[in-house]
Amino acid sequence: MKYDLCIYEDDKAIQFYPLTLTRPVHELRCGMLSLSRKMIRRFPGHRIRYFVRRDMAEVLVDTRIDANASPSPESGAVFINSRFILQEDLPDVFDRSVTFHVDGVCVGGYLKKADLKRLQFGADDLFSEETFAGLPAFPVKGILLSYPWDLVHLNAEQIRDDFDFVGRGGQILGKLYQNVTLLAQENIHIGIDAMLYPGVVIDGEAGPVYISEGAKVMANAVIEGPAFIGKDTTIKIGAKIYGGTTIGDVCKVGGEVEGSILHGFANKQHEGFLGHAYLGEWTNLGADTNNSDLKNNYKSVRVYINNEMVDSGSMFVGLFMGDHSKTGINTMFNTGTVVGTCCNVFGAGYPPKHIPSFTWGGGEGSEKYQIEKALETARAVMQRRKQEMTPAQEALLRKIYQAATDTNEKSK
């Protein structure tokens, strides 16, 4: 009998700000797949349940996912933290309830059906790992993520792992025009209806390159592996896509991109550098927008997370931008800049390293982006891609706006 797989958020979800303002942790991308899809692939045929923050549960209902519903398995349930990347298959059967540990840290557990009464929840409906208190430890292999830059720094490795799992290397199913160059073709997958125009170079020598169905790579673009290009995405003329880059579905990307993740429905069509960054959905970078990802003194980059500056422990940290945020032409971002949801950043000079949600302006001053105008723009952008904002998504954006307004008033 198969057990339920329950993927849960914990109180560290807010550490992935601003990306988790509008989505649960399990929807974040790393490699070719979301964190949940990485987990689910190891549990084929098992029923999947999600435990998320209250606001996220309301959004998931619109995608026909009934989150925070108690498991009702025939034989027990496995619980795994959504920010954990499991790197091994678990046993099909457990003879007792256990807690999963990595280096002494709890990342989940298994409860026999009789022990499901141990389930505990805390503030904001968050699943509590106190559920597993006192249970024997069962060591598992994997990586526990803590901050958004962890996704970026692991991306190259995860593209390789996901490519190996999918197992489609060497399949060239799309249309290649003359003078397209494929290096290490066994490390390249080109999906059905993808189109590669003259002068394109796909370099799989340093890592795999996966180009999804319907993608278009325009003339003289270069893509270096490991890299992932999502469905119906366009890589613009002469683009330079370096290794460690994931570009999700329905994006338009030009210029220079290195070691970055574009979640999906994101635009960076023009010249400019994006490095060691993560862009949320419905973002747009104006022409010649650039971000720094390395300090001139080569010191570790500090990043604003959850009302404090956190030392990333890394020299290479770029831009983290929440959903529906945009930049004007020639915008430049300092190393480790964080931009909230629904921001419109423009103007001369460097803007602050933390730009709160619903900010209108930049380095020369800013004001609050009015909620109705922001929603009007967001709806228009989504409709251009044949998507509609759901009532739950709108309600969530209104809550983010109110929280940003309250925080600003308290800081005055």
C-alpha positions as CSV (number, residue, x, y, z in Angstrom):
1,M,0.0,0.0,0.0
2,K,1.2,3.5,-0.8
3,Y,1.6,6.2,1.7
4,D,0.7,9.9,1.3
5,L,3.5,12.3,0.5
6,C,3.0,15.6,2.4
7,I,5.2,18.5,1.4
8,Y,5.2,21.2,4.0
9,E,6.4,24.8,4.5
10,D,8.0,25.8,7.8
11,D,8.6,29.1,9.5
12,K,11.7,29.7,7.2
13,A,9.5,30.3,4.2
14,I,9.8,34.0,4.7
15,Q,13.6,33.8,4.4
16,F,13.0,33.4,0.6
17,Y,11.7,36.9,0.4
18,P,10.6,38.4,-1.9
19,L,9.9,35.3,-4.0
20,T,7.7,33.7,-1.4
21,L,5.4,36.7,-1.0
22,T,3.3,35.3,-3.8
23,R,4.0,31.6,-3.9
24,P,4.7,28.7,-1.6
25,V,8.3,27.5,-1.2
26,H,7.6,24.3,-3.1
27,E,6.9,26.3,-6.3
28,L,10.4,27.8,-6.3
29,R,12.7,26.6,-9.2
30,C,16.1,25.2,-9.0
31,G,17.5,23.4,-12.0
32,M,15.0,22.3,-14.6
33,L,12.1,21.7,-12.1
34,S,10.3,23.2,-9.2
35,L,11.2,21.9,-5.7
36,S,7.9,20.0,-5.5
37,R,8.4,18.3,-8.9
38,K,11.9,17.2,-7.7
39,M,10.3,15.6,-4.7
40,I,7.3,14.1,-6.4
41,R,9.4,12.3,-9.0
42,R,10.9,10.1,-6.2
43,F,7.4,9.1,-5.1
44,P,5.6,7.8,-8.3
45,G,2.0,6.9,-7.8
46,H,1.7,8.3,-4.3
47,R,-1.0,10.8,-3.3
48,I,0.5,14.3,-2.9
49,R,-0.6,16.8,-0.2
50,Y,0.7,20.3,0.6
51,F,0.9,22.1,3.9
52,V,1.5,25.8,3.3
53,R,0.9,29.3,4.9
54,R,-2.7,30.3,5.1
55,D,-2.5,32.9,2.3
56,M,-0.8,30.4,0.0
57,A,-3.5,27.8,0.6
58,E,-6.1,30.3,-0.7
59,V,-4.1,30.8,-3.9
60,L,-3.5,27.1,-4.4
61,V,-7.3,26.5,-4.4
62,D,-7.4,28.3,-7.7
63,T,-5.1,25.7,-9.2
64,R,-7.3,22.9,-7.9
65,I,-4.9,22.0,-5.1
66,D,-6.7,21.5,-1.7
67,A,-3.8,22.5,0.6
68,N,-3.7,21.9,4.4
69,A,-6.0,19.0,4.2
70,S,-5.1,16.2,6.7
71,P,-3.8,13.1,5.2
72,S,-6.0,10.0,5.1
73,P,-3.6,7.3,3.9
74,E,-4.1,3.5,3.9
75,S,-0.7,2.9,5.4
76,G,0.8,6.1,6.8
77,A,2.3,9.4,5.5
78,V,5.7,10.8,4.6
79,F,6.3,14.5,5.5
80,I,9.1,16.4,3.8
81,N,10.1,20.0,4.2
82,S,9.4,21.9,0.9
83,R,12.9,23.6,1.0
84,F,14.6,20.2,1.1
85,I,16.0,18.6,-2.0
86,L,16.0,14.9,-1.4
87,Q,18.9,13.1,-3.2
88,E,17.9,9.5,-2.7
89,D,14.8,7.3,-2.9
90,L,13.1,6.4,0.4
91,P,12.0,2.8,1.4
92,D,8.6,1.7,0.1
93,V,7.8,0.5,3.6
94,F,8.7,1.8,7.1
95,D,8.2,-0.5,10.1
96,R,7.8,2.4,12.5
97,S,7.3,6.2,12.7
98,V,10.6,8.1,12.3
99,T,12.0,11.6,11.9
100,F,14.2,12.3,8.8
101,H,17.5,14.0,9.7
102,V,20.3,15.6,7.7
103,D,23.4,16.4,9.9
104,G,21.2,16.4,12.9
105,V,18.6,18.7,11.4
106,C,15.0,17.6,11.0
107,V,13.7,17.7,7.4
108,G,10.6,15.6,7.8
109,G,9.5,12.2,8.9
110,Y,7.2,9.2,8.5
111,L,4.1,8.6,10.6
112,K,2.3,5.3,10.7
113,K,-1.4,5.7,10.4
114,A,-1.9,5.2,14.1
115,D,0.5,8.1,14.8
116,L,-1.2,10.7,12.6
117,K,-2.8,12.0,15.8
118,R,0.7,13.5,16.5
119,L,0.2,16.2,13.8
120,Q,0.8,19.7,15.1
121,F,0.3,23.1,13.5
122,G,1.5,26.6,14.6
123,A,0.9,30.2,13.6
124,D,-0.4,30.9,10.1
125,D,-1.4,27.2,9.8
126,L,2.2,26.2,9.5
127,F,3.1,22.6,9.9
128,S,5.2,22.1,13.1
129,E,8.2,19.8,13.2
130,E,7.3,19.2,16.8
131,T,5.1,16.5,15.2
132,F,8.2,14.3,15.1
133,A,9.5,15.1,18.6
134,G,10.9,12.0,20.3
135,L,10.8,9.8,17.3
136,P,13.9,7.8,16.3
137,A,16.1,9.5,13.7
138,F,16.3,8.1,10.1
139,P,19.2,9.7,8.2
140,V,18.5,10.8,4.6
141,K,20.6,12.4,1.9
142,G,19.9,15.8,0.5
143,I,20.3,19.6,0.7
144,L,18.3,21.9,3.0
145,L,17.9,25.4,1.4
146,S,17.7,28.5,3.6
147,Y,17.8,31.6,1.4
148,P,17.1,32.6,-2.2
149,W,20.8,32.6,-3.2
150,D,21.0,28.9,-2.3
151,L,18.7,28.3,-5.3
152,V,21.0,30.3,-7.6
153,H,24.2,28.7,-6.4
154,L,22.9,25.2,-6.7
155,N,21.2,25.8,-10.1
156,A,24.0,24.4,-12.3
157,E,24.3,21.2,-10.2
158,Q,20.5,20.8,-10.2
159,I,20.2,21.2,-14.0
160,R,22.7,18.4,-14.4
161,D,20.8,16.1,-11.9
162,D,17.4,16.9,-13.5
163,F,18.8,16.3,-17.0
164,D,20.1,12.9,-16.0
165,F,16.7,12.1,-14.5
166,V,14.8,13.1,-17.6
167,G,17.2,11.2,-19.8
168,R,16.6,12.8,-23.1
169,G,20.2,13.8,-24.0
170,G,20.9,13.7,-27.8
171,Q,17.3,14.1,-28.8
172,I,17.0,16.8,-31.5
173,L,13.3,17.1,-32.2
174,G,12.9,20.7,-33.3
175,K,13.9,22.6,-36.4
176,L,17.5,23.6,-36.9
177,Y,18.4,26.1,-39.7
178,Q,21.7,26.0,-41.5
179,N,24.9,27.0,-39.6
180,V,23.5,26.0,-36.2
181,T,26.4,24.5,-34.1
182,L,25.8,21.8,-31.4
183,L,28.8,21.0,-29.2
184,A,28.6,17.7,-27.3
185,Q,25.2,16.8,-28.8
186,E,24.8,13.9,-26.4
187,N,24.3,16.6,-23.7
188,I,21.7,18.5,-25.6
189,H,17.9,18.1,-25.9
190,I,15.9,20.2,-28.3
191,G,12.1,19.7,-28.0
192,I,9.3,19.4,-30.5
193,D,8.5,22.6,-32.4
194,A,11.6,24.4,-31.0
195,M,13.4,26.5,-33.6
196,L,17.1,27.4,-33.8
197,Y,18.0,30.0,-36.3
198,P,21.3,30.5,-38.3
199,G,24.4,31.2,-36.3
200,V,23.1,29.7,-33.0
201,V,25.7,27.9,-30.8
202,I,24.5,25.4,-28.2
203,D,27.5,24.4,-26.1
204,G,27.0,21.2,-24.1
205,E,30.6,20.5,-23.3
206,A,30.5,22.0,-19.8
207,G,27.1,20.7,-19.0
208,P,23.7,19.8,-20.5
209,V,21.4,22.1,-22.3
210,Y,17.7,21.4,-22.4
211,I,15.6,23.5,-24.8
212,S,11.9,22.8,-24.3
213,E,9.1,22.4,-26.9
214,G,8.1,25.5,-28.7
215,A,11.1,27.5,-27.7
216,K,12.8,29.9,-30.2
217,V,16.5,30.7,-30.2
218,M,17.1,33.6,-32.6
219,A,20.2,34.1,-34.9
220,N,23.7,34.2,-33.4
221,A,22.6,33.5,-29.8
222,V,24.9,31.4,-27.7
223,I,23.7,29.1,-24.9
224,E,26.3,27.5,-22.7
225,G,25.5,24.5,-20.4
226,P,24.3,23.7,-18.0
227,A,21.2,25.6,-19.0
228,F,17.5,25.1,-19.2
229,I,15.1,27.0,-21.6
230,G,11.4,26.6,-20.9
231,K,8.4,26.1,-23.2
232,D,7.5,28.8,-25.7
233,T,10.4,31.0,-24.5
234,T,12.3,33.2,-27.0
235,I,16.0,33.8,-26.8
236,K,16.7,37.0,-28.6
237,I,19.2,37.8,-31.4
238,G,22.8,37.6,-30.2
239,A,21.9,36.7,-26.6
240,K,24.7,35.3,-24.4
241,I,23.3,32.7,-21.9
242,Y,26.1,31.3,-19.7
243,G,26.1,28.2,-17.6
244,G,24.0,27.7,-14.5
245,T,21.0,29.5,-16.0
246,T,17.3,28.5,-15.9
247,I,14.8,30.4,-18.0
248,G,11.2,29.3,-17.4
249,D,8.2,29.1,-19.7
250,V,7.0,32.0,-21.9
251,C,10.0,34.3,-21.3
252,K,11.8,36.7,-23.7
253,V,15.5,37.0,-22.9
254,G,18.3,38.9,-24.6
255,G,21.6,40.5,-23.6
256,E,23.9,38.6,-21.1
257,V,22.6,36.2,-18.5
258,E,24.9,34.2,-16.1
259,G,24.0,31.8,-13.4
260,S,20.5,33.1,-12.9
261,I,16.9,31.8,-12.6
262,L,13.9,33.5,-14.4
263,H,10.9,31.8,-12.9
264,G,8.6,32.1,-15.9
265,F,6.6,34.8,-17.8
266,A,9.6,37.1,-17.3
267,N,11.0,39.6,-19.8
268,K,14.6,40.7,-20.2
269,Q,14.6,41.4,-23.9
270,H,17.4,43.9,-24.3
271,E,21.1,44.4,-23.7
272,G,22.3,44.4,-20.1
273,F,23.8,42.0,-17.6
274,L,21.8,39.7,-15.2
275,G,24.0,37.6,-13.0
276,H,23.4,35.3,-10.0
277,A,19.9,36.6,-9.9
278,Y,16.3,35.2,-9.4
279,L,13.4,37.0,-11.2
280,G,9.8,36.2,-10.3
281,E,6.9,36.0,-12.7
282,W,5.6,38.9,-14.7
283,T,8.8,40.9,-14.2
284,N,10.3,43.1,-17.0
285,L,13.8,44.6,-17.2
286,G,14.0,47.7,-19.4
287,A,16.8,48.1,-21.9
288,D,20.3,48.3,-20.5
289,T,19.2,47.2,-17.0
290,N,22.3,45.8,-15.2
291,N,22.9,44.2,-11.9
292,S,26.2,43.8,-10.1
293,D,26.9,40.3,-8.7
294,L,30.4,40.9,-7.3
295,K,31.7,43.6,-5.0
296,N,35.0,45.4,-5.9
297,N,36.6,44.3,-2.7
298,Y,35.6,40.6,-3.3
299,K,34.0,40.3,0.1
300,S,30.9,38.4,1.0
301,V,27.6,40.0,0.0
302,R,25.0,41.0,2.6
303,V,21.4,40.8,1.6
304,Y,18.1,42.2,3.1
305,I,16.0,39.3,4.3
306,N,13.1,39.5,6.7
307,N,13.9,43.0,8.1
308,E,17.6,42.4,8.6
309,M,20.8,42.2,6.6
310,V,22.1,38.6,6.2
311,D,25.6,37.7,5.3
312,S,25.2,35.4,2.3
313,G,28.7,33.9,2.8
314,S,29.3,34.2,-1.0
315,M,31.1,36.7,-3.2
316,F,28.6,36.2,-6.1
317,V,25.1,37.4,-5.3
318,G,23.0,39.4,-7.7
319,L,19.4,40.6,-7.9
320,F,16.2,39.1,-6.3
321,M,13.0,40.5,-7.7
322,G,9.5,39.7,-6.7
323,D,6.5,39.1,-9.1
324,H,5.1,42.0,-11.2
325,S,8.1,44.3,-10.7
326,K,9.7,46.2,-13.5
327,T,12.6,48.5,-14.3
328,G,13.0,51.5,-16.6
329,I,15.8,51.8,-19.2
330,N,19.4,52.1,-17.8
331,T,18.5,51.0,-14.3
332,M,21.4,49.6,-12.3
333,F,21.3,47.5,-9.2
334,N,24.0,47.1,-6.6
335,T,25.3,43.7,-5.5
336,G,22.7,41.7,-3.6
337,T,19.7,44.0,-4.2
338,V,16.2,42.9,-3.2
339,V,13.1,44.2,-5.0
340,G,9.7,43.4,-3.6
341,T,6.4,42.7,-5.4
342,C,4.8,45.2,-7.8
343,C,7.7,47.7,-7.9
344,N,8.4,50.2,-10.7
345,V,12.1,51.1,-10.5
346,F,13.6,53.9,-12.6
347,G,15.8,57.0,-12.5
348,A,19.5,57.8,-12.2
349,G,21.9,56.4,-9.7
350,Y,21.7,53.2,-7.7
351,P,18.4,52.6,-5.9
352,P,18.5,51.3,-2.3
353,K,19.6,47.7,-1.8
354,H,16.1,46.9,-0.5
355,I,13.2,48.2,-2.4
356,P,9.9,47.4,-0.6
357,S,6.9,46.1,-2.4
358,F,4.8,48.7,-4.3
359,T,7.6,51.2,-4.6
360,W,7.4,53.7,-7.5
361,G,10.8,55.4,-8.2
362,G,14.5,54.7,-7.4
363,G,17.7,56.3,-6.3
364,E,16.4,59.8,-6.6
365,G,13.4,59.2,-4.4
366,S,10.3,57.1,-4.5
367,E,6.6,57.0,-3.5
368,K,3.9,54.4,-3.0
369,Y,2.7,52.7,-6.2
370,Q,-1.1,52.9,-5.8
371,I,-2.7,49.5,-5.6
372,E,-5.4,50.1,-8.2
373,K,-2.9,51.3,-10.8
374,A,-0.6,48.4,-10.0
375,L,-3.4,45.8,-10.4
376,E,-4.5,47.4,-13.6
377,T,-1.0,47.0,-15.1
378,A,-0.6,43.5,-13.7
379,R,-3.9,42.4,-15.3
380,A,-2.9,43.9,-18.6
381,V,0.5,42.2,-18.6
382,M,-1.1,38.8,-17.8
383,Q,-3.8,39.2,-20.5
384,R,-1.1,39.7,-23.1
385,R,0.1,36.1,-22.3
386,K,-3.5,34.8,-22.2
387,Q,-3.5,34.5,-18.4
388,E,-6.0,35.9,-15.9
389,M,-5.5,37.1,-12.4
390,T,-7.6,35.0,-10.0
391,P,-9.6,36.6,-7.1
392,A,-7.2,34.9,-4.7
393,Q,-4.1,36.3,-6.4
394,E,-5.7,39.8,-6.3
395,A,-6.5,39.4,-2.7
396,L,-3.0,38.4,-1.9
397,L,-1.5,41.4,-3.8
398,R,-3.8,43.6,-1.8
399,K,-2.6,42.1,1.5
400,I,1.1,42.6,0.4
401,Y,0.2,46.2,-0.4
402,Q,-1.4,46.8,3.0
403,A,1.6,45.1,4.8
404,A,4.0,47.3,2.9
405,T,2.0,50.4,3.7
406,D,1.8,49.5,7.4
407,T,5.5,48.9,7.6
408,N,6.2,52.2,5.9
409,E,4.0,54.1,8.4
410,K,5.6,52.4,11.4
411,S,9.1,53.4,10.1
412,K,8.3,57.1,9.8
